[in-house]
PDB file of C-alpha atoms and ligand atoms in Angstrom:
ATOM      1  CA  UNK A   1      64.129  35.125 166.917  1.00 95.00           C
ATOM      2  CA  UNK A   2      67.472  36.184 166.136  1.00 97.00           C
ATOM      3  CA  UNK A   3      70.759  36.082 167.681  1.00 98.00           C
ATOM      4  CA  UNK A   4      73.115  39.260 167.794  1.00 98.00           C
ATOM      5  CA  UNK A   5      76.596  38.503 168.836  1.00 98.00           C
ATOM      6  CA  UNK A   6      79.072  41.441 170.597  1.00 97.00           C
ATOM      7  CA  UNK A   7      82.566  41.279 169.152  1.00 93.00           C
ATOM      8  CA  UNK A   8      86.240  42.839 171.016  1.00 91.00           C
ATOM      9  CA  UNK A   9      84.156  43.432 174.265  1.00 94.00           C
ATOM     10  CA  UNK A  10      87.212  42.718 176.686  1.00 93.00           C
ATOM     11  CA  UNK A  11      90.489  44.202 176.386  1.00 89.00           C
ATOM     12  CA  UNK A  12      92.463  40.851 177.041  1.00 86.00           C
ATOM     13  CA  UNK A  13      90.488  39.336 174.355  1.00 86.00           C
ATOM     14  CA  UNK A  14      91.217  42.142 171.509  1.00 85.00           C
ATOM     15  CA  UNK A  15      95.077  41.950 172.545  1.00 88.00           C
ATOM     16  CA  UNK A  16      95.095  37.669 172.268  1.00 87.00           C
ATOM     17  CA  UNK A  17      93.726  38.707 168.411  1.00 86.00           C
ATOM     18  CA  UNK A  18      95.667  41.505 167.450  1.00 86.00           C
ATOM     19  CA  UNK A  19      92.798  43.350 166.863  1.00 87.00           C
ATOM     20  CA  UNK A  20      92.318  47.203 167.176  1.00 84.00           C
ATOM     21  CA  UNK A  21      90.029  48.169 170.448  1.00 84.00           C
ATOM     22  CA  UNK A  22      86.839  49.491 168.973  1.00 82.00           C
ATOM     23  CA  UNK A  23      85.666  53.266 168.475  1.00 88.00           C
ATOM     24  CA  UNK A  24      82.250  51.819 169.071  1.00 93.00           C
ATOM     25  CA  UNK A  25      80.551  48.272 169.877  1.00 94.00           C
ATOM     26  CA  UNK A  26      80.756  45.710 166.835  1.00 94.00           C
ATOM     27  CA  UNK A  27      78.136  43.560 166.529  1.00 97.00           C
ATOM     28  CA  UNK A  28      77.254  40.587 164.021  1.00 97.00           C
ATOM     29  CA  UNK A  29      74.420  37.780 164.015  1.00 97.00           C
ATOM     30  CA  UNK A  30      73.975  34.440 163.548  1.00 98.00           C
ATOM     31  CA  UNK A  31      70.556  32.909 162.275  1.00 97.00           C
ATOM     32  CA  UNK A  32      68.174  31.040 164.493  1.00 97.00           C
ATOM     33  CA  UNK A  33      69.725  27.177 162.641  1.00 97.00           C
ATOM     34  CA  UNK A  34      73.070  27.743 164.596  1.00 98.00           C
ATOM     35  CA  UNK A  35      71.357  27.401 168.334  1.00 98.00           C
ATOM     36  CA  UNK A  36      72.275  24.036 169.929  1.00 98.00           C
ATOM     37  CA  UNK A  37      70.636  23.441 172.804  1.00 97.00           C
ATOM     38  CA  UNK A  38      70.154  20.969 176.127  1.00 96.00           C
ATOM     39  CA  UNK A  39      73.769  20.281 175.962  1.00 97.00           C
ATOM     40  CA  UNK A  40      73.558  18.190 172.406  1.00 98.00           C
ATOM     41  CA  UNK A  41      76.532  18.030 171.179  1.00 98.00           C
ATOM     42  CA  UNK A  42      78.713  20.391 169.154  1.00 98.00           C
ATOM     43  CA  UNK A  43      80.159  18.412 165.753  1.00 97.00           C
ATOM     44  CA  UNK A  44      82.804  20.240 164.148  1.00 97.00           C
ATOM     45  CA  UNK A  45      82.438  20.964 160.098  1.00 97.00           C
ATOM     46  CA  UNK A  46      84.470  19.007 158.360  1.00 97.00           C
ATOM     47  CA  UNK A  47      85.945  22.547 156.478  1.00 98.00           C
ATOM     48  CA  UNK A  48      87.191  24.408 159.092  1.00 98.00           C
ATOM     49  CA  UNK A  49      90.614  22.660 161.218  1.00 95.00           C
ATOM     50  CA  UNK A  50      90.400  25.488 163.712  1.00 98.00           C
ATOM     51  CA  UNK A  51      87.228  26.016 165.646  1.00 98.00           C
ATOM     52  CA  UNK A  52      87.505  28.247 168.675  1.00 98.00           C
ATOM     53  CA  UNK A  53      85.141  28.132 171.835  1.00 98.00           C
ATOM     54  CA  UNK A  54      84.278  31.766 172.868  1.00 98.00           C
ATOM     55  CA  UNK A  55      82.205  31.656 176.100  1.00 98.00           C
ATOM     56  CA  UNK A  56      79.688  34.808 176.586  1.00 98.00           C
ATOM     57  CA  UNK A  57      77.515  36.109 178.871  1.00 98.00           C
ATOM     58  CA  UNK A  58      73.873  35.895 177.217  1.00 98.00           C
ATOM     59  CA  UNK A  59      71.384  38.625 177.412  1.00 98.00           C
ATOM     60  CA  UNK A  60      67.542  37.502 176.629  1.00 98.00           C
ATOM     61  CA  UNK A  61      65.339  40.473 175.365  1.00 98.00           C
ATOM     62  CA  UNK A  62      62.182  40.829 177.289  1.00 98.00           C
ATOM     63  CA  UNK A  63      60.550  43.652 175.235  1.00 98.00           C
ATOM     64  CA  UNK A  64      60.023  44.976 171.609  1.00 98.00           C
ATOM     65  CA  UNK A  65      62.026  47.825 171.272  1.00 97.00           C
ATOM     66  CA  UNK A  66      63.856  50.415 168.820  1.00 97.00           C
ATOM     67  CA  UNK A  67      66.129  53.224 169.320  1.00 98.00           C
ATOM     68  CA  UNK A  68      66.512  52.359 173.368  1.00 98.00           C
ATOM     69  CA  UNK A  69      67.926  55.282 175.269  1.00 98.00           C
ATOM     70  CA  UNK A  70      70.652  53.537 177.763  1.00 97.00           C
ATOM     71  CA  UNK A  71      68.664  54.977 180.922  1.00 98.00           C
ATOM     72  CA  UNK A  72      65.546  52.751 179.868  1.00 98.00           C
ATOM     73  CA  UNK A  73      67.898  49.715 178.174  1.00 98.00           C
ATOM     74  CA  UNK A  74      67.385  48.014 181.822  1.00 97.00           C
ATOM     75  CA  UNK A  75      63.971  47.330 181.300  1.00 98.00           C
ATOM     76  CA  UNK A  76      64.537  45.239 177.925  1.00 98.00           C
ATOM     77  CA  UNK A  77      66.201  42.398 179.386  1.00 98.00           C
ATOM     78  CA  UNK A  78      65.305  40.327 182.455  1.00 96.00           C
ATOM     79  CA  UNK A  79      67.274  36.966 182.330  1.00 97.00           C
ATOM     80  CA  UNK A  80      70.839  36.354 181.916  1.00 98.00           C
ATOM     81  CA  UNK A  81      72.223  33.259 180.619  1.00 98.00           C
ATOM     82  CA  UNK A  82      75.769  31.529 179.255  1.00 98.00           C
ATOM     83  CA  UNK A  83      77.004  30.398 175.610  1.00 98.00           C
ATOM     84  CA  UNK A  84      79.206  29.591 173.241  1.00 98.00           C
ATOM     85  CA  UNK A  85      79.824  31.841 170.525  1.00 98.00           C
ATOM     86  CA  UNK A  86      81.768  29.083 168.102  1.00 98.00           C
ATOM     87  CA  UNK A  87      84.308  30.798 165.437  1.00 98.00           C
ATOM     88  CA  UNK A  88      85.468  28.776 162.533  1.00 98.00           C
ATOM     89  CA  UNK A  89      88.937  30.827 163.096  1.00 97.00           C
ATOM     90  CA  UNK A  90      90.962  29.214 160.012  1.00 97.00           C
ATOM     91  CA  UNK A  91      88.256  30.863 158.085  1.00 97.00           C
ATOM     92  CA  UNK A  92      87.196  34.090 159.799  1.00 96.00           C
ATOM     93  CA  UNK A  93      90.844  34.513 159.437  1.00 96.00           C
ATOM     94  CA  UNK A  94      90.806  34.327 155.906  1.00 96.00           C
ATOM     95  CA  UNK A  95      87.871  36.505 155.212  1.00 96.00           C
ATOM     96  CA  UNK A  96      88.932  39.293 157.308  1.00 93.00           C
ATOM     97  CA  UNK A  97      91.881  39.708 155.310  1.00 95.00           C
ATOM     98  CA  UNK A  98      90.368  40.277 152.235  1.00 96.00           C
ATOM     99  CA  UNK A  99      87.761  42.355 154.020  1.00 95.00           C
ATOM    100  CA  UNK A 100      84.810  39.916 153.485  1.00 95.00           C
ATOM    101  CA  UNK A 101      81.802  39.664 156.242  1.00 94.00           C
ATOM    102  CA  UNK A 102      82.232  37.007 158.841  1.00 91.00           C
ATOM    103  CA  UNK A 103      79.381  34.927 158.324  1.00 94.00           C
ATOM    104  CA  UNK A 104      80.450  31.794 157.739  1.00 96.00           C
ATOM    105  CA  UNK A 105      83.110  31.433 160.269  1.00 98.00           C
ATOM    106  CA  UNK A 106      80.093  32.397 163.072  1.00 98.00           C
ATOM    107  CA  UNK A 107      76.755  31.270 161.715  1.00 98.00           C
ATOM    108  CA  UNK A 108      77.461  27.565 160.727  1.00 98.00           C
ATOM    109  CA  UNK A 109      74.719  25.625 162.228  1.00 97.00           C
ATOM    110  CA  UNK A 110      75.807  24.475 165.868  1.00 97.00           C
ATOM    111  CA  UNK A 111      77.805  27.503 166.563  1.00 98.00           C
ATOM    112  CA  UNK A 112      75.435  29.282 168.999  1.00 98.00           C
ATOM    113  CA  UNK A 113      75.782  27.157 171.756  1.00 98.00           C
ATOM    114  CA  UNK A 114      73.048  28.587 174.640  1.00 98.00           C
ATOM    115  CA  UNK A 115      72.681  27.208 178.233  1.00 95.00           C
ATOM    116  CA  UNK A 116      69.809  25.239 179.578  1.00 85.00           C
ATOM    117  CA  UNK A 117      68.314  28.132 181.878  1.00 94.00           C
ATOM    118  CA  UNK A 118      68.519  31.524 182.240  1.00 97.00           C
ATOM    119  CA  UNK A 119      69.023  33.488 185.267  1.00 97.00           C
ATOM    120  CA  UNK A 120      66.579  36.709 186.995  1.00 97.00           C
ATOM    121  CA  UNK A 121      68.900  39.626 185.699  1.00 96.00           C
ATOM    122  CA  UNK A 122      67.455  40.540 189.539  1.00 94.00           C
ATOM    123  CA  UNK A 123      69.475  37.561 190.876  1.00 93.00           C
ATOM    124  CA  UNK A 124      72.603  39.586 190.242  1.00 95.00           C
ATOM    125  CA  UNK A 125      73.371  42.144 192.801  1.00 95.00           C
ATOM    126  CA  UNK A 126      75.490  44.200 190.674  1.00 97.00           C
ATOM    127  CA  UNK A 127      75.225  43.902 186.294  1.00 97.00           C
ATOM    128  CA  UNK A 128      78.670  44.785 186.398  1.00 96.00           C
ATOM    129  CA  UNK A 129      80.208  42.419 188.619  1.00 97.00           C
ATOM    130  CA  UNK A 130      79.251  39.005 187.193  1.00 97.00           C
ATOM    131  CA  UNK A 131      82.247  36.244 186.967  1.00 97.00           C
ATOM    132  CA  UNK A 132      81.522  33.231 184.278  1.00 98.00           C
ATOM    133  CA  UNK A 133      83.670  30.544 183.390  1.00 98.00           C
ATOM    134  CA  UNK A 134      84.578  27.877 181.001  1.00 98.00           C
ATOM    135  CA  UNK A 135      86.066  24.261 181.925  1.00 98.00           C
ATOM    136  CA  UNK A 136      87.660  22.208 179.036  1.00 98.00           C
ATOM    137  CA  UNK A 137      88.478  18.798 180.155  1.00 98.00           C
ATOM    138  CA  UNK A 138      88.112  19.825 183.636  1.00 98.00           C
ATOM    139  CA  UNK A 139      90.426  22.606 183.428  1.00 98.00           C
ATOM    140  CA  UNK A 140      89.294  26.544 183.503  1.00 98.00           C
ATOM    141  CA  UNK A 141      90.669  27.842 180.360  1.00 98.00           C
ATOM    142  CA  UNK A 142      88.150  30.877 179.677  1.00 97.00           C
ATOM    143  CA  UNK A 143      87.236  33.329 182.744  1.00 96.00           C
ATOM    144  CA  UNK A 144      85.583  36.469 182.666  1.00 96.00           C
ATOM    145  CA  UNK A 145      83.653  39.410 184.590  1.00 97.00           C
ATOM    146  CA  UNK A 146      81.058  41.482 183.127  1.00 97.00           C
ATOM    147  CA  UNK A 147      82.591  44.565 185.012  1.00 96.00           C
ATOM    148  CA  UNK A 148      85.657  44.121 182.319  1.00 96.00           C
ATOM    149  CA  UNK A 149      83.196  44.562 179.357  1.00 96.00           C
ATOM    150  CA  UNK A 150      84.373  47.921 177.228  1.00 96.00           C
ATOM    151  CA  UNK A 151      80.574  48.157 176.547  1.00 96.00           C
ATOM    152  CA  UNK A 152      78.057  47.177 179.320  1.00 97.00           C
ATOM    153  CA  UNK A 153      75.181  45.572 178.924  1.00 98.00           C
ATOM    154  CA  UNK A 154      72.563  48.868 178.766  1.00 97.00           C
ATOM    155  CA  UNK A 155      75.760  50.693 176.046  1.00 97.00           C
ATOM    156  CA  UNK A 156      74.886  47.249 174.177  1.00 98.00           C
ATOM    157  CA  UNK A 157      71.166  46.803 173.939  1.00 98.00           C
ATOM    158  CA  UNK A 158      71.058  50.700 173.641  1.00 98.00           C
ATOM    159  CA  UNK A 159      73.244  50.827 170.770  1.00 98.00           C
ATOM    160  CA  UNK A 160      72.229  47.660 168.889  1.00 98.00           C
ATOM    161  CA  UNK A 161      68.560  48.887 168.761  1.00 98.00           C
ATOM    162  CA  UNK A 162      69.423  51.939 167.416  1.00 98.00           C
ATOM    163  CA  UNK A 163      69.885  50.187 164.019  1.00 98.00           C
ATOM    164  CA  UNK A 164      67.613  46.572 164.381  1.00 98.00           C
ATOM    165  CA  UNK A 165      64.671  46.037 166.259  1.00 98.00           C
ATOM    166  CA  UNK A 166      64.674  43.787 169.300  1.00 98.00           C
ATOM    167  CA  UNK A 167      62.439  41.529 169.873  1.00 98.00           C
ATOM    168  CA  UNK A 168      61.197  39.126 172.769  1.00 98.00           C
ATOM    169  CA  UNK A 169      63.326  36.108 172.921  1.00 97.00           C
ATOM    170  CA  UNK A 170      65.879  38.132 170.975  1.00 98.00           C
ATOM    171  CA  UNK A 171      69.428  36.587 172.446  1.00 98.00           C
ATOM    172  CA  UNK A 172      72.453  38.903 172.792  1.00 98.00           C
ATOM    173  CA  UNK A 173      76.357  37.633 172.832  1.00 98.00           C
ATOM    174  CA  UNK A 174      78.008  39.949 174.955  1.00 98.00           C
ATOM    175  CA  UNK A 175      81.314  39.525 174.360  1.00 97.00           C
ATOM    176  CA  UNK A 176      84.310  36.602 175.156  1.00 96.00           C
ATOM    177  CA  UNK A 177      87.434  37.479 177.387  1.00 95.00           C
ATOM    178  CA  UNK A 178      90.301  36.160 177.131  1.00 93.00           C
ATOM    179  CA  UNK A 179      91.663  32.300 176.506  1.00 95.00           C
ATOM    180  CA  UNK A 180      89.812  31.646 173.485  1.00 96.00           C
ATOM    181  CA  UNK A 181      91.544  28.295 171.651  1.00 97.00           C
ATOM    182  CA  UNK A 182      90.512  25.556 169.338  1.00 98.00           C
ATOM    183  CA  UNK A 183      88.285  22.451 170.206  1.00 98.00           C
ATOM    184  CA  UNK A 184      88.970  19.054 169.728  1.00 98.00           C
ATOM    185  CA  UNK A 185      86.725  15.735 168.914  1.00 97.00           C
ATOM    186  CA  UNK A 186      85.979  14.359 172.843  1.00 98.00           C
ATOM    187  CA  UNK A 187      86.281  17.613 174.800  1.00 98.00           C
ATOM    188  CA  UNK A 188      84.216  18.003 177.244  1.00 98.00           C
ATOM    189  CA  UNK A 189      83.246  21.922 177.704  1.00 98.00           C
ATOM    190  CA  UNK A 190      81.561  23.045 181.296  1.00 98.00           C
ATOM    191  CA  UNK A 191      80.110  26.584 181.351  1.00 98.00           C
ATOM    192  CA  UNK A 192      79.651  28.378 184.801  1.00 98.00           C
ATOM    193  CA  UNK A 193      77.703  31.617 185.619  1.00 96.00           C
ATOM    194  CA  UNK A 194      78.411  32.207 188.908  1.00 88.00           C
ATOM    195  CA  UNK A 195      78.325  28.900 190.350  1.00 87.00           C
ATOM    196  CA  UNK A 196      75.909  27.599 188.462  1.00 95.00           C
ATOM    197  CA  UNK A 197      76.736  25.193 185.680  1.00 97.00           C
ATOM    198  CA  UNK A 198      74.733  25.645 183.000  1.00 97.00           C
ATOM    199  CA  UNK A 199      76.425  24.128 179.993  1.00 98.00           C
ATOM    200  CA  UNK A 200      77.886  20.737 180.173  1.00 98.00           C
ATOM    201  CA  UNK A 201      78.436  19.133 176.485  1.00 98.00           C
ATOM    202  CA  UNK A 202      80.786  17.270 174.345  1.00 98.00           C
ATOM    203  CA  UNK A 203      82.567  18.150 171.151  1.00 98.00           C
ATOM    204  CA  UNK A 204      82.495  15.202 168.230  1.00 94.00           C
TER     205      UNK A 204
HETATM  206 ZN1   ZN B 301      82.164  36.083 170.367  1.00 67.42          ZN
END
């Protein structure tokens, strides 16, 4: 499987960055060694003095498909889940200024945090009306709603699989709002998708 992560989905988020708001959606990926799972926790790399948590709305593709139109992207996707897109930010930082890929600021080994379950995509009256949260330490730092997205889930899936493949058990990062900040050795992070915790974990 592979994991394909969304980057300046929400507005807020592009603004905290002082990045440009894209013509299109910009995507990146992250190999299958960076998932951590069942709330293990996250250790931060001993290189990097500024990793940021990014919490994202997870999509989890259902179907092999290529070149989706957006009226059929529905179909490729059936459970919707919550994690952490971890950025190495001291170094993504440096790499974007001298116009180098991202890589190893997002695909470090740990930095695809992904919750315990997934939830129906059919569970969710409305796509574009879904509010996620993350705690640190017991306060919300992180909160978002899908229906702020500059590219919704079917412009994602559509457009992404016009250029790779996606395949079942395929995860997608959607995107992090705003309140994105560094992480520190005994936070605790919470994760909430609708009311639903599904991450709970500790950074080391
Ligand atoms: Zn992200």
């Amino acid at each position: 499987m592979k994991i394909i992560c969304i980057g300046r989905n929400y507005v807020a988020h592009i603004k905290e960055l002082s990045n440009e708001v894209p013509g299109e959606p910009v995507f990146f990926m992250k190999p299958d060694s960076s998932l951590l799972r069942n709330n293990d926790p996250f250790f931060i790399p001993e290189w990097t003095n500024d990793v940021h948590h990014e919490i994202e709305l997870v999509l989890r593709i259902s179907r092999l498909g290529k070149g989706i139109e957006k009226r059929f992207a529905h179909r490729y996707y059936q459970q919707i889940g919550l994690g952490i897109d971890f950025t190495a930010r001291d170094v993504q930082n440096r790499l974007k200024e001298k116009g180098l890929p991202w890589e190893k600021a997002k695909a470090f080994d740990r930095a695809a945090v992904i919750g315990s379950s997934f939830l129906p995509a059919g569970d969710f009256p409305d796509l574009k009306n879904i509010e996620f949260r993350l705690d640190v330490n017991g306060k919300t730092v992180q909160s978002g709603n899908s229906g702020l997205m500059i590219y919704d889930f079917d412009d994602i899936v559509s457009y992404v699989s016009q250029f790779v493949t996606l395949k079942i058990g395929d995860l997608i990062y959607t995107g992090t709002p705003a309140g994105v900040g560094p992480v520190k050795t005994g936070d605790r992070l919470e994760g909430y998708l609708k009311d639903q915790k599904l991450l709970d974990f500790q950074v080391k």
